[in-house]
Coordinates of C-alpha atoms in Angstrom, one line a residue:
Chain H
M125 CA 56.8 92.6 71.6
S126 CA 55.6 94.5 68.6
W127 CA 54.7 97.3 70.9
L128 CA 58.4 97.5 71.7
L129 CA 59.9 97.0 68.3
D130 CA 57.4 98.7 65.9
P131 CA 58.7 102.1 66.6
L132 CA 62.2 101.0 65.3
Q133 CA 60.8 100.6 61.8
Y134 CA 61.1 104.3 61.5
G135 CA 64.4 106.1 60.9
F136 CA 63.5 109.0 63.1
M137 CA 62.8 106.6 66.0
Q138 CA 66.2 104.8 65.4
R139 CA 67.9 108.2 65.5
A140 CA 66.0 109.1 68.7
L141 CA 67.1 105.9 70.3
L142 CA 70.7 106.6 69.5
E143 CA 70.3 110.1 70.9
V144 CA 68.9 108.6 74.1
V145 CA 72.1 106.4 74.3
L146 CA 74.3 109.4 73.9
I147 CA 72.4 111.4 76.5
A148 CA 72.3 108.5 79.0
V149 CA 76.1 107.9 78.8
A150 CA 77.0 111.6 78.8
C151 CA 74.7 112.9 81.5
G152 CA 74.2 110.1 84.0
P153 CA 77.8 109.7 85.5
V154 CA 78.5 113.5 85.4
G155 CA 75.1 114.2 87.0
A156 CA 76.0 111.7 89.8
L157 CA 79.4 113.5 90.4
L158 CA 77.6 116.9 90.3
S159 CA 75.1 115.6 92.9
L160 CA 77.9 114.3 95.1
R161 CA 79.5 117.8 94.9
R162 CA 76.1 119.1 96.0
L163 CA 75.9 121.2 92.9
A164 CA 72.8 119.7 91.4
Y165 CA 71.4 123.3 91.5
A166 CA 74.5 124.5 89.5
G167 CA 73.4 121.9 86.8
D168 CA 70.1 123.8 86.7
S169 CA 72.0 127.0 86.2
L170 CA 74.1 125.6 83.4
S171 CA 71.2 123.9 81.6
H172 CA 69.4 127.2 81.4
A173 CA 72.6 128.8 80.1
L174 CA 72.2 126.5 77.1
V175 CA 69.4 128.7 75.9
P176 CA 71.1 132.0 75.2
G177 CA 74.1 130.3 73.5
A178 CA 71.8 128.3 71.3
A179 CA 69.8 131.4 70.5
V180 CA 72.8 133.4 69.4
F181 CA 74.2 130.7 67.2
I182 CA 70.7 129.9 65.6
S183 CA 70.2 133.6 64.9
F184 CA 73.5 133.5 62.9
G185 CA 72.3 130.4 61.0
L186 CA 74.8 128.2 62.9
S187 CA 74.3 124.9 64.9
G188 CA 72.4 125.6 68.1
E189 CA 74.0 122.8 70.0
W190 CA 77.5 124.1 69.8
G191 CA 76.3 127.6 70.7
A192 CA 74.5 126.0 73.6
V193 CA 77.6 124.3 74.8
L194 CA 79.5 127.6 74.5
G195 CA 76.8 129.3 76.5
A196 CA 77.0 126.6 79.2
L197 CA 80.8 126.7 79.2
L198 CA 80.7 130.5 79.8
A199 CA 78.2 130.0 82.6
A200 CA 80.5 127.3 84.0
V201 CA 83.4 129.7 84.0
V202 CA 81.4 132.4 85.7
T203 CA 80.0 129.9 88.2
A204 CA 83.4 128.5 89.0
F205 CA 84.8 132.0 89.4
L206 CA 82.0 133.0 91.7
L207 CA 82.2 129.7 93.7
R208 CA 85.8 130.6 94.6
R209 CA 84.8 133.8 96.3
D210 CA 83.9 133.4 100.0
D211 CA 81.8 136.5 100.0
V212 CA 79.1 135.1 97.7
R213 CA 76.9 132.2 98.7
E214 CA 76.7 129.2 96.3
D215 CA 72.9 129.3 96.0
V216 CA 73.0 133.0 95.3
V217 CA 75.6 132.4 92.5
V218 CA 73.5 129.7 90.9
A219 CA 70.2 131.6 91.2
L220 CA 71.7 134.6 89.6
V221 CA 73.4 132.8 86.7
F222 CA 70.3 130.7 86.1
S223 CA 67.8 133.5 85.9
V224 CA 69.9 135.9 83.9
A225 CA 70.9 133.2 81.4
L226 CA 67.3 132.1 80.8
A227 CA 66.0 135.7 80.5
V228 CA 68.7 136.6 77.9
G229 CA 68.1 133.4 76.0
V230 CA 64.3 133.7 75.8
A231 CA 64.6 137.4 74.8
L232 CA 67.1 136.5 72.0
L233 CA 64.9 133.7 70.8
S234 CA 61.8 135.9 70.7
L235 CA 63.7 138.3 68.4
T236 CA 65.3 135.8 66.1
V237 CA 63.4 132.6 65.5
P238 CA 59.8 131.4 65.1
A239 CA 57.9 130.2 68.2
Q240 CA 58.2 126.5 67.2
R241 CA 62.0 126.7 67.0
S242 CA 62.0 128.4 70.4
L243 CA 60.0 125.6 71.9
A244 CA 62.5 123.1 70.5
V245 CA 65.4 124.9 72.2
L246 CA 63.5 125.1 75.5
F247 CA 62.0 121.6 75.5
G248 CA 63.9 119.6 72.9
D249 CA 62.8 117.7 69.8
I250 CA 64.3 114.3 70.0
L251 CA 62.3 112.9 67.1
A252 CA 63.9 115.5 64.8
V253 CA 67.5 114.5 65.5
D254 CA 69.6 114.1 62.4
R255 CA 72.9 112.4 61.5
G256 CA 74.9 115.6 62.2
D257 CA 73.3 116.0 65.7
L258 CA 74.3 112.4 66.4
I259 CA 77.9 112.8 65.3
G260 CA 78.3 116.1 67.3
G261 CA 76.7 114.4 70.3
A262 CA 79.0 111.4 70.0
I263 CA 82.1 113.6 70.0
A264 CA 80.9 115.5 73.1
M265 CA 79.9 112.3 74.8
A266 CA 83.4 110.9 74.2
I267 CA 85.0 114.0 75.8
V268 CA 82.7 113.8 78.8
S269 CA 83.3 110.1 79.3
G270 CA 87.0 110.8 79.2
V271 CA 86.8 113.4 81.9
V272 CA 84.7 111.0 84.0
L273 CA 87.1 108.0 83.5
V274 CA 90.2 110.1 84.3
G275 CA 88.9 112.3 87.0
S276 CA 86.0 110.7 88.8
R277 CA 88.1 109.6 91.8
A278 CA 89.6 113.1 92.3
I279 CA 86.2 114.7 91.7
A280 CA 84.6 112.4 94.3
L281 CA 87.4 112.9 96.8
T282 CA 87.1 116.7 96.4
S283 CA 83.4 116.4 97.1
F284 CA 83.9 114.2 100.1
D285 CA 86.7 116.0 101.9
R286 CA 87.8 119.1 100.1
G287 CA 90.2 120.3 102.7
W288 CA 92.1 117.0 102.9
A289 CA 92.2 116.7 99.1
R290 CA 94.2 119.9 99.1
T291 CA 96.7 118.4 101.5
I292 CA 97.6 115.7 99.0
G293 CA 98.1 118.2 96.2
I294 CA 94.8 118.0 94.5
R295 CA 94.0 121.3 92.8
V296 CA 90.4 121.5 93.9
G297 CA 89.6 124.6 91.8
L298 CA 90.8 122.8 88.7
I299 CA 88.7 119.8 89.6
D300 CA 85.6 122.0 90.1
A301 CA 86.2 123.6 86.7
A302 CA 86.7 120.2 85.0
L303 CA 83.4 119.0 86.5
L304 CA 81.5 122.1 85.4
L305 CA 83.0 121.9 81.9
A306 CA 82.0 118.2 81.6
T307 CA 78.5 119.2 82.8
A308 CA 78.2 121.9 80.2
L309 CA 79.2 119.4 77.4
A310 CA 76.9 116.7 78.7
L311 CA 74.0 119.2 78.7
G312 CA 75.0 120.2 75.2
V313 CA 74.5 116.5 74.2
A314 CA 71.1 116.6 75.8
L315 CA 69.9 119.9 74.3
R316 CA 68.6 118.5 71.0
G317 CA 66.6 115.8 72.6
L318 CA 65.4 117.5 75.8
G319 CA 66.0 121.2 75.5
G320 CA 67.4 123.7 77.9
L321 CA 64.6 123.2 80.4
L322 CA 64.4 119.4 80.5
A323 CA 68.0 118.4 80.0
L324 CA 68.5 118.6 83.8
A325 CA 66.2 115.6 84.3
M326 CA 68.6 113.3 82.5
L327 CA 71.5 114.9 84.3
I328 CA 70.3 114.6 87.9
G329 CA 67.5 112.1 87.7
P330 CA 69.4 108.8 87.1
A331 CA 71.7 109.4 90.1
A332 CA 68.8 110.3 92.3
I333 CA 67.0 107.1 91.3
A334 CA 70.1 105.0 91.9
R335 CA 71.3 106.5 95.1
P336 CA 69.3 104.4 97.6
W337 CA 70.6 101.2 96.1
V338 CA 74.3 101.8 96.1
R339 CA 76.9 102.4 98.8
R340 CA 79.9 103.3 96.7
V341 CA 80.7 106.0 94.1
G342 CA 81.8 103.6 91.2
P343 CA 78.5 101.6 91.2
L344 CA 76.5 104.8 91.4
L345 CA 78.2 106.2 88.3
L346 CA 77.7 102.9 86.4
L347 CA 74.1 102.5 87.4
T348 CA 73.1 105.9 86.1
I349 CA 73.7 104.7 82.5
P350 CA 71.1 101.9 82.3
L351 CA 68.7 103.9 84.3
G352 CA 69.0 106.8 81.9
L353 CA 68.6 104.4 79.0
L354 CA 65.5 102.9 80.6
A355 CA 63.9 106.3 81.1
G356 CA 64.8 107.4 77.6
C357 CA 63.4 104.2 75.9
L358 CA 60.2 104.2 78.0
G359 CA 59.8 107.9 77.2
L360 CA 60.2 107.3 73.5
L361 CA 57.6 104.4 73.6
V362 CA 55.1 106.6 75.5
S363 CA 55.7 109.3 72.9
F364 CA 55.3 107.0 70.0
H365 CA 52.2 105.1 71.2
F366 CA 50.4 107.8 73.1
G367 CA 51.4 110.9 71.2
W368 CA 53.1 112.7 74.1
A369 CA 55.9 115.1 73.3
A370 CA 59.1 113.0 73.7
G371 CA 61.1 115.2 75.9
P372 CA 58.4 115.8 78.5
A373 CA 57.6 112.1 78.4
I374 CA 61.2 111.2 79.2
A375 CA 61.3 113.7 82.0
T376 CA 58.0 112.4 83.4
I377 CA 59.2 108.8 83.3
I378 CA 62.3 109.9 85.3
A379 CA 60.2 111.5 87.9
A380 CA 58.0 108.3 88.1
L381 CA 61.1 106.1 88.4
F382 CA 62.5 108.4 91.1
L383 CA 59.3 108.2 93.2
A384 CA 59.2 104.4 92.7
S385 CA 62.8 104.0 93.8
R386 CA 62.4 106.1 96.9
G387 CA 59.1 104.5 97.8
V388 CA 60.5 100.9 97.5
A389 CA 63.6 102.0 99.4
L390 CA 61.4 103.4 102.2
V391 CA 59.5 100.1 102.4
V392 CA 62.7 98.0 102.4
D393 CA 64.1 100.2 105.1
L394 CA 61.0 100.0 107.3
R395 CA 60.9 96.2 106.9
S396 CA 64.6 95.8 107.8
R397 CA 64.1 98.0 110.8
S398 CA 61.1 96.1 112.1
A399 CA 63.0 92.8 111.5
S400 CA 65.9 94.1 113.4
A401 CA 63.6 95.3 116.2
A402 CA 62.0 91.8 116.4
R403 CA 65.4 90.2 116.7
H404 CA 66.3 92.4 119.6
A405 CA 62.9 92.0 121.3
Chain R
M245 CA 97.5 140.3 110.6
R246 CA 99.8 137.4 111.5
A247 CA 98.1 134.5 113.3
L248 CA 101.5 133.1 114.2
A249 CA 105.0 134.5 114.2
D250 CA 108.6 133.4 114.9
V251 CA 108.0 129.6 115.1
S252 CA 111.0 127.5 114.9
F253 CA 111.4 123.8 115.8
D254 CA 112.8 120.5 114.7
L255 CA 111.2 117.1 114.7
V256 CA 113.3 113.9 115.0
A257 CA 112.3 110.6 113.4
G258 CA 110.1 108.6 115.8
E259 CA 109.4 111.6 118.0
L260 CA 106.1 113.0 119.1
I261 CA 105.8 116.7 119.6
A262 CA 102.6 118.0 121.1
I263 CA 101.6 121.5 120.1
V264 CA 99.6 123.0 122.9
G265 CA 98.2 126.4 123.8
P266 CA 94.9 128.2 124.4
N267 CA 92.2 128.6 121.8
G268 CA 93.3 130.8 119.0
A269 CA 97.0 130.1 119.9
G270 CA 97.7 129.1 116.3
K271 CA 97.9 125.3 116.7
S272 CA 95.8 124.5 113.7
T273 CA 97.3 127.4 111.8
L274 CA 100.7 126.0 112.3
L275 CA 99.7 122.6 110.9
L276 CA 97.9 124.2 107.9
A277 CA 100.9 126.4 107.2
L278 CA 103.2 123.3 107.2
L279 CA 100.8 121.7 104.8
G280 CA 101.1 124.7 102.5
L281 CA 97.4 125.5 102.8
L282 CA 98.0 128.9 104.4
P283 CA 100.3 131.7 103.2
S284 CA 103.4 131.8 105.3
S285 CA 107.0 132.9 105.1
G286 CA 110.0 130.9 106.3
T287 CA 111.5 127.6 105.4
F288 CA 110.4 124.0 106.0
D289 CA 112.6 121.1 105.2
V290 CA 111.2 117.6 105.3
A291 CA 112.2 114.4 103.5
G292 CA 109.0 113.2 102.0
D293 CA 105.3 114.0 102.2
L294 CA 103.2 114.9 105.2
A295 CA 100.1 112.9 106.2
F296 CA 97.3 114.9 107.9
V297 CA 94.4 113.9 110.1
P298 CA 91.9 116.8 110.3
Q299 CA 90.1 117.7 113.4
H300 CA 86.7 117.6 111.7
G301 CA 86.2 114.9 109.1
P302 CA 83.8 115.1 106.2
A303 CA 80.3 116.2 107.4
D304 CA 78.3 114.5 104.6
A305 CA 77.2 111.3 106.3
D306 CA 75.2 110.3 103.2
F307 CA 78.2 110.2 100.9
P308 CA 78.4 106.8 99.2
V309 CA 81.7 105.6 100.5
T310 CA 82.9 102.8 102.7
A311 CA 85.5 102.9 105.4
L312 CA 87.9 101.1 103.0
D313 CA 87.2 103.6 100.2
V314 CA 88.2 106.4 102.6
V315 CA 91.5 104.7 103.5
L316 CA 92.2 104.0 99.8
Q317 CA 92.2 107.7 99.3
G318 CA 95.4 107.7 101.3
A319 CA 96.8 104.4 100.0
A320 CA 96.2 105.3 96.4
P321 CA 95.7 109.0 96.0
P322 CA 93.7 109.8 92.9
R323 CA 95.9 110.6 90.0
P324 CA 95.0 110.5 86.3
F325 CA 95.3 107.0 84.7
R326 CA 96.3 105.4 88.0
R327 CA 94.1 102.6 89.2
I328 CA 93.7 101.1 92.6
D329 CA 95.9 97.9 92.6
A330 CA 96.1 95.0 94.9
T331 CA 99.1 96.5 96.8
A332 CA 97.0 99.6 97.6
R333 CA 94.1 97.5 98.8
S334 CA 96.4 95.5 101.0
A335 CA 98.0 98.7 102.4
A336 CA 94.5 100.1 103.1
R337 CA 93.3 97.0 104.9
S338 CA 96.5 96.9 106.9
A339 CA 96.0 100.6 108.0
L340 CA 92.4 99.8 109.0
S341 CA 93.6 96.9 111.2
E342 CA 96.2 99.2 112.8
V343 CA 93.4 101.4 114.1
G344 CA 91.4 98.4 115.2
L345 CA 88.8 98.4 112.4
A346 CA 89.9 95.4 110.4
D347 CA 86.3 94.1 110.1
S348 CA 84.7 97.4 109.3
G349 CA 86.1 98.0 105.8
D350 CA 82.8 97.4 104.0
R351 CA 80.7 99.5 106.3
P352 CA 79.5 102.8 105.0
Y353 CA 81.6 105.7 106.4
G354 CA 78.4 107.5 107.4
S355 CA 77.2 104.6 109.6
L356 CA 80.3 104.7 111.8
S357 CA 80.4 106.4 115.2
G358 CA 82.4 109.7 115.6
G359 CA 85.3 107.8 117.2
Q360 CA 85.3 105.2 114.4
R361 CA 85.3 107.9 111.8
Q362 CA 88.3 109.5 113.4
R363 CA 90.1 106.2 113.4
V364 CA 89.3 105.8 109.7
L365 CA 90.7 109.2 109.0
L366 CA 93.8 108.2 110.9
A367 CA 94.0 105.0 108.9
R368 CA 93.8 107.1 105.7
A369 CA 96.8 109.1 106.9
L370 CA 98.7 106.0 108.0
A371 CA 98.1 104.5 104.5
Q372 CA 100.0 107.4 103.0
R373 CA 103.2 106.0 104.6
A374 CA 104.6 109.5 105.0
P375 CA 107.6 110.2 107.3
I376 CA 105.6 112.8 109.2
L377 CA 102.1 112.6 110.6
L378 CA 100.2 115.7 111.5
L379 CA 97.2 115.4 113.8
D380 CA 94.8 118.2 114.7
E381 CA 93.0 117.4 118.0
P382 CA 92.6 113.7 117.1
L383 CA 90.9 112.9 120.4
S384 CA 88.3 115.6 120.6
A385 CA 84.9 114.0 120.8
V386 CA 86.0 110.4 120.5
D387 CA 85.0 107.5 122.9
A388 CA 87.4 105.7 125.2
P389 CA 88.0 102.7 122.9
S390 CA 88.7 104.9 119.9
E391 CA 91.0 107.0 122.1
Q392 CA 93.0 103.9 123.0
A393 CA 93.1 102.7 119.4
I394 CA 94.3 106.0 118.1
M395 CA 97.0 106.4 120.7
A396 CA 98.2 102.8 120.1
A397 CA 98.4 103.4 116.4
I398 CA 100.3 106.6 116.9
A399 CA 102.8 104.8 119.2
A400 CA 103.2 102.1 116.5
E401 CA 104.0 104.7 113.9
Q402 CA 106.6 106.3 116.2
A403 CA 108.2 102.9 116.7
R404 CA 108.4 102.7 112.9
G405 CA 110.3 106.0 112.8
V406 CA 107.5 108.3 111.8
G407 CA 107.7 111.8 113.4
V408 CA 104.4 113.0 114.9
L409 CA 103.1 116.5 115.4
L410 CA 100.0 116.5 117.5
A411 CA 98.0 119.6 118.1
T412 CA 95.9 119.3 121.3
H413 CA 94.3 121.3 124.1
D414 CA 94.8 118.3 126.4
L415 CA 97.7 119.2 128.7
A416 CA 97.6 115.8 130.4
L417 CA 97.9 114.0 127.1
A418 CA 100.9 116.2 126.1
R419 CA 102.5 115.6 129.4
S420 CA 102.1 111.9 129.4
R421 CA 102.7 111.1 125.7
A422 CA 104.9 113.8 124.1
D423 CA 108.6 113.6 123.8
R424 CA 108.7 117.4 123.5
V425 CA 106.0 120.1 123.8
L426 CA 105.7 123.2 121.6
L427 CA 103.7 125.7 123.7
L428 CA 102.1 128.3 121.5
A429 CA 100.1 131.5 121.9
G430 CA 100.7 133.6 118.8
H431 CA 104.4 132.7 119.1
V432 CA 106.5 130.0 120.8
H433 CA 106.3 130.4 124.6
A434 CA 108.3 127.2 125.3
F435 CA 109.7 124.3 123.4
G436 CA 111.3 121.3 125.1
P437 CA 110.5 118.2 127.2
P438 CA 107.1 118.3 128.9
G439 CA 108.6 118.8 132.3
E440 CA 110.2 122.1 131.1
A441 CA 107.8 123.4 128.5
L442 CA 104.7 122.8 130.7
G443 CA 106.1 124.5 133.8
V444 CA 103.9 126.9 135.7
E445 CA 105.6 130.0 134.4
Q446 CA 105.5 128.9 130.8
L447 CA 101.8 128.0 131.1
R448 CA 101.1 131.3 132.8
S449 CA 102.8 133.1 130.0
A450 CA 100.9 131.3 127.3
Y451 CA 97.5 131.1 128.9
G452 CA 97.6 134.5 130.7
G453 CA 94.9 134.9 133.4
R454 CA 93.0 131.9 132.3
M455 CA 95.1 129.5 134.4
L456 CA 94.6 128.5 137.9
V457 CA 97.3 126.9 140.0
L458 CA 95.7 124.3 142.2
D459 CA 98.7 123.0 144.1
D460 CA 102.3 122.1 143.5
Q461 CA 101.4 119.1 141.4
G462 CA 98.4 120.2 139.4
L463 CA 97.0 122.9 137.2
A464 CA 93.6 123.8 135.9
V465 CA 93.4 125.8 132.7
A466 CA 90.2 127.6 132.0
D467 CA 90.0 128.3 128.4
D468 CA 87.3 130.1 126.3
H469 CA 85.6 127.0 125.1
C470 CA 87.1 124.1 127.0
H471 CA 88.3 123.2 130.5
D472 CA 91.4 121.2 131.0
H473 CA 92.3 119.6 134.2
D474 CA 95.8 118.5 134.4
H475 CA 97.1 116.7 137.4
G476 CA 100.4 115.6 136.0
H477 CA 103.8 115.7 137.6
G478 CA 106.4 118.4 137.3
A479 CA 104.2 121.5 137.2

């Protein structure tokens, strides 16, 4: 028990835990909606666009998080605009935005901040989260949760049957834009803890872990939150007790949970098939 | 370039109009234009909304949604701050039973057969309770039980006063079930009761050389991608 609770004696671990809660609530449901829209790769693009935004703001002595959100919002607008064009393929759009954003971001960082600070922008530094980070993150998380609460059905329907959604008056372009903007904000919440390169793990991972076990959108969105919390808390414990960098530890735990989830789902599926075959034999 | 020009028709409550014509005639184009999804000029007066059943439903079989969830999209279209209430659930279950899938509400949509999925999409449109139902090739690639269930549900809607516009390449279906037929091929070649609109001369005009007259009572239409064999009466 002390293995679990000892870390909470320290203020930096308490703040890291709160940051994990904010990231799990902000990223999980939005990531699930993004996966349903088959835009997980666009999430990749937006997360890398956090880097140049953060770099510009940091070089002017401002908060990197809000610069990151602005960078991701700009990438979201560019992505949404390009997705509307029929003459450009979605994967090409995402690959372009992704590589250009990361290149510009790293170039700016190399010119303006020390290497250690650059690493924090790229891979996060959840143990250094302060009160201001938590307040900003809570505001962004509230906005993201509002978008999910109000728009999740329309977003899911647009992903399921885009053509039919238009026939009942849903403005699918607006829905895409709202989803991308919510994604940009959620990634902004995750930047301080996980950085531009690892934030995607908390965005897409929980939904991928949950997917084999749910048959409806609502439960999928809800399940991403405890799964994100579980991965975040386990990652912090591994970091505290074994000295791993916290962000990479969380991302690694997510990968392990994903493999475990899919492995167990495969076994369950095989057993139910063999039971079904035995009944019909 | 215009896909369709000079189309004018009226639809009476409870009536079924079949829109027929060769591939590329503009059948789907007309439906999409009526739905406001394609740029068009002209006027369109209807009291209430249109409910639409697409030819090809959602392709993502892995999407986490049950048959009932899909029908609820029609019974309670997503709007901000509007929740799915008991009335919507009841309407959705009722629509599912109208297409003969009362017991399949909890089944994942992706696990249903092609015909069952088409019935779910029809139930979704029925649940909208719109005065006009638009269907785009609802019977293409469905099995016999689903075909019967779909046509029975359409007949029930007509009895309720719903006007039905059904795009189809199936001349036999148009002849046996439609009150009137709109024969299209870029423009209207004929509009009227099946006996008149599906006459040999009208069909020859719409289908061009791709039609073969077998005898006084039957026609065979050889189209680019499909072959219709119609042995109806009155040709």
